[in-house]
Amino acid sequence: MIRVEFLANELGPATAADAEPGDALVDVSDACRAPVSFSCRSASCGTCLVEVLEGAALLEPPSSDESDVLDVFDAPPSQRLACSARLVARGEGLVRLRWAGGDE
């Protein structure tokens, strides 16, 4: 089991969920009503940009579509798109995220 934690921000309180290896972060976000904004849900707008504070190794590498959008935003390696990022197929641990679209 992989624990996914989302830090509080202007969109809402902190929340967390236990997720299965291979789950998409968008599904985990929806399930726990995470304080992350979504718009296109298809790796084209960057609205759901999150900063991975802990557990980056528990995420699959970015797809080519995700990488293209991350490049447009000149995002550092610690940032991912919650609509596209997936948990690794095997593993357990903690992934801690912060929505990167806010003013914190």
N, CA, C and O atoms as a GROMACS GRO file, in nm:
protein
  416
    1MET      N    1   0.084  -0.117   0.000
    1MET     CA    2   0.000   0.000   0.000
    1MET      C    3   0.089   0.124   0.000
    1MET      O    4   0.194   0.127   0.065
    2ILE      N    5   0.047   0.224  -0.073
    2ILE     CA    6   0.119   0.350  -0.078
    2ILE      C    7   0.028   0.458  -0.020
    2ILE      O    8  -0.086   0.474  -0.065
    3ARG      N    9   0.077   0.530   0.078
    3ARG     CA   10   0.003   0.640   0.140
    3ARG      C   11   0.033   0.766   0.060
    3ARG      O   12   0.149   0.800   0.038
    4VAL      N   13  -0.072   0.837   0.017
    4VAL     CA   14  -0.056   0.961  -0.057
    4VAL      C   15  -0.114   1.073   0.026
    4VAL      O   16  -0.233   1.071   0.060
    5GLU      N   17  -0.032   1.171   0.061
    5GLU     CA   18  -0.074   1.285   0.142
    5GLU      C   19  -0.068   1.412   0.058
    5GLU      O   20   0.027   1.434  -0.017
    6PHE      N   21  -0.171   1.493   0.072
    6PHE     CA   22  -0.179   1.623   0.006
    6PHE      C   23  -0.181   1.730   0.114
    6PHE      O   24  -0.265   1.726   0.204
    7LEU      N   25  -0.089   1.826   0.108
    7LEU     CA   26  -0.085   1.933   0.206
    7LEU      C   27  -0.198   2.032   0.183
    7LEU      O   28  -0.245   2.050   0.071
    8ALA      N   29  -0.241   2.097   0.291
    8ALA     CA   30  -0.346   2.199   0.284
    8ALA      C   31  -0.298   2.318   0.202
    8ALA      O   32  -0.179   2.348   0.195
    9ASN      N   33  -0.393   2.386   0.140
    9ASN     CA   34  -0.366   2.510   0.069
    9ASN      C   35  -0.496   2.588   0.058
    9ASN      O   36  -0.595   2.553   0.123
   10GLU      N   37  -0.498   2.692  -0.023
   10GLU     CA   38  -0.618   2.776  -0.034
   10GLU      C   39  -0.740   2.702  -0.088
   10GLU      O   40  -0.852   2.750  -0.075
   11LEU      N   41  -0.720   2.585  -0.149
   11LEU     CA   42  -0.832   2.506  -0.201
   11LEU      C   43  -0.896   2.415  -0.098
   11LEU      O   44  -1.008   2.368  -0.119
   12GLY      N   45  -0.827   2.390   0.012
   12GLY     CA   46  -0.886   2.303   0.112
   12GLY      C   47  -0.785   2.247   0.210
   12GLY      O   48  -0.665   2.275   0.201
   13PRO      N   49  -0.836   2.168   0.306
   13PRO     CA   50  -0.750   2.111   0.410
   13PRO      C   51  -0.664   1.996   0.359
   13PRO      O   52  -0.688   1.940   0.252
   14ALA      N   53  -0.566   1.964   0.439
   14ALA     CA   54  -0.483   1.848   0.408
   14ALA      C   55  -0.569   1.723   0.407
   14ALA      O   56  -0.669   1.713   0.479
   15THR      N   57  -0.530   1.629   0.325
   15THR     CA   58  -0.602   1.503   0.316
   15THR      C   59  -0.504   1.394   0.274
   15THR      O   60  -0.393   1.422   0.228
   16ALA      N   61  -0.545   1.271   0.292
   16ALA     CA   62  -0.458   1.158   0.258
   16ALA      C   63  -0.544   1.038   0.223
   16ALA      O   64  -0.661   1.029   0.260
   17ALA      N   65  -0.483   0.946   0.151
   17ALA     CA   66  -0.551   0.822   0.114
   17ALA      C   67  -0.448   0.712   0.097
   17ALA      O   68  -0.333   0.738   0.060
   18ASP      N   69  -0.490   0.591   0.124
   18ASP     CA   70  -0.408   0.475   0.092
   18ASP      C   71  -0.442   0.436  -0.051
   18ASP      O   72  -0.560   0.424  -0.086
   19ALA      N   73  -0.340   0.415  -0.132
   19ALA     CA   74  -0.360   0.384  -0.273
   19ALA      C   75  -0.289   0.254  -0.309
   19ALA      O   76  -0.195   0.212  -0.242
   20GLU      N   77  -0.336   0.194  -0.413
   20GLU     CA   78  -0.276   0.072  -0.464
   20GLU      C   79  -0.163   0.106  -0.560
   20GLU      O   80  -0.173   0.205  -0.634
   21PRO      N   81  -0.058   0.027  -0.562
   21PRO     CA   82   0.044   0.047  -0.664
   21PRO      C   83  -0.020   0.045  -0.803
   21PRO      O   84  -0.106  -0.038  -0.831
   22GLY      N   85   0.022   0.137  -0.889
   22GLY     CA   86  -0.032   0.148  -1.023
   22GLY      C   87  -0.145   0.248  -1.036
   22GLY      O   88  -0.183   0.283  -1.148
   23ASP      N   89  -0.201   0.296  -0.925
   23ASP     CA   90  -0.309   0.395  -0.930
   23ASP      C   91  -0.261   0.527  -0.989
   23ASP      O   92  -0.144   0.564  -0.975
   24ALA      N   93  -0.351   0.596  -1.056
   24ALA     CA   94  -0.322   0.730  -1.108
   24ALA      C   95  -0.347   0.832  -0.997
   24ALA      O   96  -0.443   0.818  -0.921
   25LEU      N   97  -0.262   0.933  -0.989
   25LEU     CA   98  -0.281   1.036  -0.886
   25LEU      C   99  -0.414   1.109  -0.902
   25LEU      O  100  -0.473   1.152  -0.802
   26VAL      N  101  -0.464   1.123  -1.024
   26VAL     CA  102  -0.592   1.189  -1.044
   26VAL      C  103  -0.703   1.112  -0.973
   26VAL      O  104  -0.793   1.172  -0.915
   27ASP      N  105  -0.697   0.980  -0.976
   27ASP     CA  106  -0.798   0.898  -0.909
   27ASP      C  107  -0.785   0.907  -0.758
   27ASP      O  108  -0.885   0.914  -0.686
   28VAL      N  109  -0.662   0.906  -0.709
   28VAL     CA  110  -0.638   0.920  -0.566
   28VAL      C  111  -0.686   1.057  -0.520
   28VAL      O  112  -0.749   1.069  -0.415
   29SER      N  113  -0.657   1.160  -0.598
   29SER     CA  114  -0.699   1.297  -0.566
   29SER      C  115  -0.851   1.305  -0.556
   29SER      O  116  -0.905   1.363  -0.462
   30ASP      N  117  -0.919   1.248  -0.653
   30ASP     CA  118  -1.065   1.249  -0.652
   30ASP      C  119  -1.120   1.174  -0.532
   30ASP      O  120  -1.214   1.220  -0.466
   31ALA      N  121  -1.063   1.059  -0.502
   31ALA     CA  122  -1.114   0.974  -0.394
   31ALA      C  123  -1.106   1.042  -0.258
   31ALA      O  124  -1.194   1.022  -0.174
   32CYS      N  125  -1.003   1.122  -0.236
   32CYS     CA  126  -0.988   1.186  -0.104
   32CYS      C  127  -1.018   1.336  -0.108
   32CYS      O  128  -0.990   1.408  -0.012
   33ARG      N  129  -1.074   1.381  -0.219
   33ARG     CA  130  -1.109   1.523  -0.234
   33ARG      C  131  -0.990   1.614  -0.203
   33ARG      O  132  -1.001   1.709  -0.125
   34ALA      N  133  -0.879   1.581  -0.265
   34ALA     CA  134  -0.754   1.653  -0.241
   34ALA      C  135  -0.763   1.799  -0.286
   34ALA      O  136  -0.834   1.831  -0.381
   35PRO      N  137  -0.691   1.887  -0.217
   35PRO     CA  138  -0.689   2.028  -0.255
   35PRO      C  139  -0.595   2.053  -0.373
   35PRO      O  140  -0.492   2.119  -0.361
   36VAL      N  141  -0.634   1.997  -0.488
   36VAL     CA  142  -0.559   2.012  -0.612
   36VAL      C  143  -0.661   2.050  -0.719
   36VAL      O  144  -0.765   1.986  -0.732
   37SER      N  145  -0.632   2.153  -0.795
   37SER     CA  146  -0.721   2.198  -0.901
   37SER      C  147  -0.697   2.116  -1.027
   37SER      O  148  -0.583   2.088  -1.063
   38PHE      N  149  -0.806   2.078  -1.093
   38PHE     CA  150  -0.797   2.006  -1.220
   38PHE      C  151  -0.879   2.081  -1.324
   38PHE      O  152  -0.980   2.144  -1.290
   39SER      N  153  -0.837   2.074  -1.448
   39SER     CA  154  -0.914   2.134  -1.556
   39SER      C  155  -0.926   2.033  -1.670
   39SER      O  156  -1.029   1.968  -1.682
   40CYS      N  157  -0.823   2.019  -1.752
   40CYS     CA  158  -0.832   1.933  -1.871
   40CYS      C  159  -0.828   1.784  -1.838
   40CYS      O  160  -0.890   1.704  -1.907
   41ARG      N  161  -0.755   1.747  -1.733
   41ARG     CA  162  -0.735   1.608  -1.694
   41ARG      C  163  -0.667   1.522  -1.803
   41ARG      O  164  -0.680   1.400  -1.803
   42SER      N  165  -0.597   1.588  -1.893
   42SER     CA  166  -0.533   1.514  -2.002
   42SER      C  167  -0.393   1.564  -2.037
   42SER      O  168  -0.350   1.553  -2.151
   43ALA      N  169  -0.324   1.617  -1.939
   43ALA     CA  170  -0.185   1.662  -1.957
   43ALA      C  171  -0.169   1.767  -2.067
   43ALA      O  172  -0.082   1.756  -2.153
   44SER      N  173  -0.256   1.869  -2.062
   44SER     CA  174  -0.237   1.976  -2.159
   44SER      C  175  -0.244   2.116  -2.099
   44SER      O  176  -0.200   2.211  -2.164
   45CYS      N  177  -0.297   2.132  -1.977
   45CYS     CA  178  -0.314   2.268  -1.924
   45CYS      C  179  -0.220   2.303  -1.808
   45CYS      O  180  -0.190   2.421  -1.788
   46GLY      N  181  -0.173   2.206  -1.732
   46GLY     CA  182  -0.083   2.232  -1.620
   46GLY      C  183  -0.150   2.278  -1.493
   46GLY      O  184  -0.082   2.310  -1.396
   47THR      N  185  -0.282   2.282  -1.490
   47THR     CA  186  -0.356   2.327  -1.372
   47THR      C  187  -0.326   2.241  -1.249
   47THR      O  188  -0.322   2.292  -1.137
   48CYS      N  189  -0.305   2.113  -1.270
   48CYS     CA  190  -0.288   2.019  -1.158
   48CYS      C  191  -0.142   1.996  -1.120
   48CYS      O  192  -0.107   1.892  -1.065
   49LEU      N  193  -0.057   2.091  -1.150
   49LEU     CA  194   0.085   2.079  -1.117
   49LEU      C  195   0.103   2.065  -0.966
   49LEU      O  196   0.056   2.148  -0.888
   50VAL      N  197   0.172   1.960  -0.926
   50VAL     CA  198   0.200   1.936  -0.785
   50VAL      C  199   0.350   1.924  -0.764
   50VAL      O  200   0.424   1.883  -0.853
   51GLU      N  201   0.393   1.961  -0.645
   51GLU     CA  202   0.532   1.943  -0.605
   51GLU      C  203   0.541   1.818  -0.521
   51GLU      O  204   0.467   1.802  -0.424
   52VAL      N  205   0.631   1.729  -0.557
   52VAL     CA  206   0.652   1.606  -0.482
   52VAL      C  207   0.754   1.636  -0.373
   52VAL      O  208   0.872   1.656  -0.401
   53LEU      N  209   0.708   1.637  -0.250
   53LEU     CA  210   0.793   1.669  -0.135
   53LEU      C  211   0.862   1.547  -0.079
   53LEU      O  212   0.969   1.557  -0.018
   54GLU      N  213   0.802   1.432  -0.100
   54GLU     CA  214   0.857   1.306  -0.049
   54GLU      C  215   0.800   1.192  -0.133
   54GLU      O  216   0.683   1.195  -0.171
   55GLY      N  217   0.881   1.092  -0.161
   55GLY     CA  218   0.834   0.972  -0.228
   55GLY      C  219   0.836   0.975  -0.379
   55GLY      O  220   0.762   0.901  -0.443
   56ALA      N  221   0.918   1.058  -0.438
   56ALA     CA  222   0.924   1.067  -0.585
   56ALA      C  223   0.954   0.931  -0.650
   56ALA      O  224   0.907   0.904  -0.761
   57ALA      N  225   1.030   0.848  -0.582
   57ALA     CA  226   1.064   0.716  -0.638
   57ALA      C  227   0.943   0.624  -0.646
   57ALA      O  228   0.948   0.519  -0.711
   58LEU      N  229   0.834   0.662  -0.580
   58LEU     CA  230   0.712   0.581  -0.584
   58LEU      C  231   0.620   0.623  -0.699
   58LEU      O  232   0.507   0.573  -0.710
   59LEU      N  233   0.666   0.713  -0.785
   59LEU     CA  234   0.592   0.754  -0.903
   59LEU      C  235   0.664   0.707  -1.028
   59LEU      O  236   0.786   0.711  -1.037
   60GLU      N  237   0.584   0.661  -1.126
   60GLU     CA  238   0.641   0.623  -1.255
   60GLU      C  239   0.705   0.746  -1.318
   60GLU      O  240   0.664   0.858  -1.288
   61PRO      N  241   0.804   0.729  -1.405
   61PRO     CA  242   0.861   0.844  -1.476
   61PRO      C  243   0.751   0.911  -1.560
   61PRO      O  244   0.655   0.846  -1.601
   62PRO      N  245   0.765   1.041  -1.586
   62PRO     CA  246   0.664   1.111  -1.667
   62PRO      C  247   0.652   1.052  -1.807
   62PRO      O  248   0.751   1.013  -1.869
   63SER      N  249   0.528   1.046  -1.857
   63SER     CA  250   0.504   1.006  -1.996
   63SER      C  251   0.554   1.118  -2.086
   63SER      O  252   0.588   1.226  -2.038
   64SER      N  253   0.560   1.094  -2.215
   64SER     CA  254   0.605   1.198  -2.308
   64SER      C  255   0.508   1.316  -2.307
   64SER      O  256   0.552   1.431  -2.314
   65ASP      N  257   0.377   1.291  -2.298
   65ASP     CA  258   0.280   1.401  -2.292
   65ASP      C  259   0.301   1.486  -2.166
   65ASP      O  260   0.300   1.609  -2.172
   66GLU      N  261   0.319   1.418  -2.052
   66GLU     CA  262   0.343   1.491  -1.928
   66GLU      C  263   0.473   1.570  -1.936
   66GLU      O  264   0.477   1.686  -1.896
   67SER      N  265   0.577   1.508  -1.987
   67SER     CA  266   0.707   1.577  -2.000
   67SER      C  267   0.696   1.702  -2.086
   67SER      O  268   0.757   1.805  -2.055
   68ASP      N  269   0.619   1.694  -2.194
   68ASP     CA  270   0.601   1.810  -2.282
   68ASP      C  271   0.539   1.927  -2.206
   68ASP      O  272   0.584   2.041  -2.220
   69VAL      N  273   0.436   1.899  -2.126
   69VAL     CA  274   0.370   2.006  -2.050
   69VAL      C  275   0.463   2.059  -1.941
   69VAL      O  276   0.471   2.180  -1.919
   70LEU      N  277   0.533   1.969  -1.873
   70LEU     CA  278   0.628   2.012  -1.770
   70LEU      C  279   0.735   2.103  -1.830
   70LEU      O  280   0.777   2.200  -1.768
   71ASP      N  281   0.779   2.070  -1.951
   71ASP     CA  282   0.878   2.154  -2.020
   71ASP      C  283   0.823   2.293  -2.050
   71ASP      O  284   0.894   2.393  -2.035
   72VAL      N  285   0.697   2.301  -2.093
   72VAL     CA  286   0.635   2.430  -2.123
   72VAL      C  287   0.634   2.518  -1.999
   72VAL      O  288   0.656   2.639  -2.009
   73PHE      N  289   0.609   2.459  -1.882
   73PHE     CA  290   0.606   2.535  -1.757
   73PHE      C  291   0.743   2.547  -1.693
   73PHE      O  292   0.756   2.604  -1.584
   74ASP      N  293   0.845   2.495  -1.759
   74ASP     CA  294   0.981   2.498  -1.705
   74ASP      C  295   0.984   2.444  -1.562
   74ASP      O  296   1.051   2.498  -1.474
   75ALA      N  297   0.906   2.337  -1.542
   75ALA     CA  298   0.892   2.278  -1.409
   75ALA      C  299   1.018   2.205  -1.367
   75ALA      O  300   1.080   2.135  -1.448
   76PRO      N  301   1.058   2.220  -1.241
   76PRO     CA  302   1.174   2.145  -1.192
   76PRO      C  303   1.138   1.997  -1.179
   76PRO      O  304   1.020   1.962  -1.183
   77PRO      N  305   1.237   1.911  -1.164
   77PRO     CA  306   1.212   1.767  -1.154
   77PRO      C  307   1.120   1.727  -1.039
   77PRO      O  308   1.061   1.619  -1.042
   78SER      N  309   1.107   1.812  -0.939
   78SER     CA  310   1.022   1.779  -0.824
   78SER      C  311   0.873   1.802  -0.852
   78SER      O  312   0.789   1.771  -0.768
   79GLN      N  313   0.840   1.856  -0.969
   79GLN     CA  314   0.700   1.881  -1.001
   79GLN      C  315   0.646   1.782  -1.103
   79GLN      O  316   0.715   1.741  -1.196
   80ARG      N  317   0.520   1.746  -1.082
   80ARG     CA  318   0.451   1.651  -1.171
   80ARG      C  319   0.309   1.699  -1.196
   80ARG      O  320   0.259   1.788  -1.126
   81LEU      N  321   0.245   1.641  -1.296
   81LEU     CA  322   0.103   1.668  -1.322
   81LEU      C  323   0.022   1.558  -1.255
   81LEU      O  324   0.039   1.440  -1.286
   82ALA      N  325  -0.066   1.597  -1.163
   82ALA     CA  326  -0.146   1.498  -1.091
   82ALA      C  327  -0.239   1.422  -1.185
   82ALA      O  328  -0.278   1.309  -1.155
   83CYS      N  329  -0.275   1.481  -1.299
   83CYS     CA  330  -0.364   1.412  -1.393
   83CYS      C  331  -0.294   1.299  -1.466
   83CYS      O  332  -0.359   1.209  -1.519
   84SER      N  333  -0.162   1.301  -1.470
   84SER     CA  334  -0.086   1.204  -1.549
   84SER      C  335   0.002   1.110  -1.468
   84SER      O  336   0.030   0.998  -1.510
   85ALA      N  337   0.046   1.155  -1.352
   85ALA     CA  338   0.140   1.076  -1.272
   85ALA      C  339   0.071   0.951  -1.217
   85ALA      O  340  -0.044   0.955  -1.175
   86ARG      N  341   0.144   0.843  -1.219
   86ARG     CA  342   0.094   0.715  -1.167
   86ARG      C  343   0.191   0.662  -1.063
   86ARG      O  344   0.312   0.682  -1.072
   87LEU      N  345   0.135   0.594  -0.965
   87LEU     CA  346   0.218   0.527  -0.866
   87LEU      C  347   0.286   0.407  -0.932
   87LEU      O  348   0.231   0.347  -1.025
   88VAL      N  349   0.403   0.374  -0.884
   88VAL     CA  350   0.475   0.258  -0.940
   88VAL      C  351   0.391   0.132  -0.922
   88VAL      O  352   0.307   0.124  -0.833
   89ALA      N  353   0.416   0.036  -1.007
   89ALA     CA  354   0.337  -0.088  -1.006
   89ALA      C  355   0.359  -0.172  -0.881
   89ALA      O  356   0.272  -0.250  -0.841
   90ARG      N  357   0.475  -0.157  -0.821
   90ARG     CA  358   0.506  -0.232  -0.699
   90ARG      C  359   0.574  -0.139  -0.601
   90ARG      O  360   0.658  -0.057  -0.638
   91GLY      N  361   0.537  -0.152  -0.478
   91GLY     CA  362   0.603  -0.071  -0.377
   91GLY      C  363   0.509  -0.035  -0.265
   91GLY      O  364   0.388  -0.058  -0.270
   92GLU      N  365   0.569   0.024  -0.164
   92GLU     CA  366   0.493   0.076  -0.052
   92GLU      C  367   0.572   0.191   0.007
   92GLU      O  368   0.694   0.198  -0.009
   93GLY      N  369   0.501   0.279   0.074
   93GLY     CA  370   0.567   0.394   0.134
   93GLY      C  371   0.476   0.514   0.133
   93GLY      O  372   0.353   0.501   0.133
   94LEU      N  373   0.537   0.632   0.132
   94LEU     CA  374   0.464   0.757   0.143
   94LEU      C  375   0.499   0.850   0.027
   94LEU      O  376   0.616   0.867  -0.007
   95VAL      N  377   0.396   0.909  -0.032
   95VAL     CA  378   0.414   1.016  -0.131
   95VAL      C  379   0.347   1.140  -0.071
   95VAL      O  380   0.227   1.138  -0.042
   96ARG      N  381   0.423   1.246  -0.052
   96ARG     CA  382   0.369   1.371   0.004
   96ARG      C  383   0.375   1.477  -0.105
   96ARG      O  384   0.479   1.499  -0.167
   97LEU      N  385   0.259   1.542  -0.129
   97LEU     CA  386   0.246   1.637  -0.238
   97LEU      C  387   0.192   1.771  -0.190
   97LEU      O  388   0.123   1.780  -0.089
   98ARG      N  389   0.227   1.874  -0.266
   98ARG     CA  390   0.173   2.008  -0.242
   98ARG      C  391   0.132   2.063  -0.379
   98ARG      O  392   0.209   2.058  -0.475
   99TRP      N  393   0.009   2.116  -0.387
   99TRP     CA  394  -0.036   2.177  -0.511
   99TRP      C  395   0.054   2.296  -0.543
   99TRP      O  396   0.074   2.383  -0.457
  100ALA      N  397   0.108   2.302  -0.663
  100ALA     CA  398   0.203   2.407  -0.700
  100ALA      C  399   0.135   2.528  -0.763
  100ALA      O  400   0.203   2.624  -0.801
  101GLY      N  401   0.003   2.526  -0.775
  101GLY     CA  402  -0.067   2.636  -0.840
  101GLY      C  403  -0.107   2.747  -0.746
  101GLY      O  404  -0.156   2.850  -0.791
  102GLY      N  405  -0.087   2.729  -0.616
  102GLY     CA  406  -0.132   2.828  -0.518
  102GLY      C  407  -0.029   2.934  -0.490
  102GLY      O  408   0.079   2.939  -0.550
  103ASP      N  409  -0.064   3.019  -0.397
  103ASP     CA  410   0.024   3.132  -0.359
  103ASP      C  411   0.095   3.108  -0.229
  103ASP      O  412   0.138   3.203  -0.164
  104GLU      N  413   0.109   2.984  -0.188
  104GLU     CA  414   0.174   2.955  -0.058
  104GLU      C  415   0.322   2.982  -0.066
  104GLU      O  416   0.394   2.963   0.032
   0.00000   0.00000   0.00000
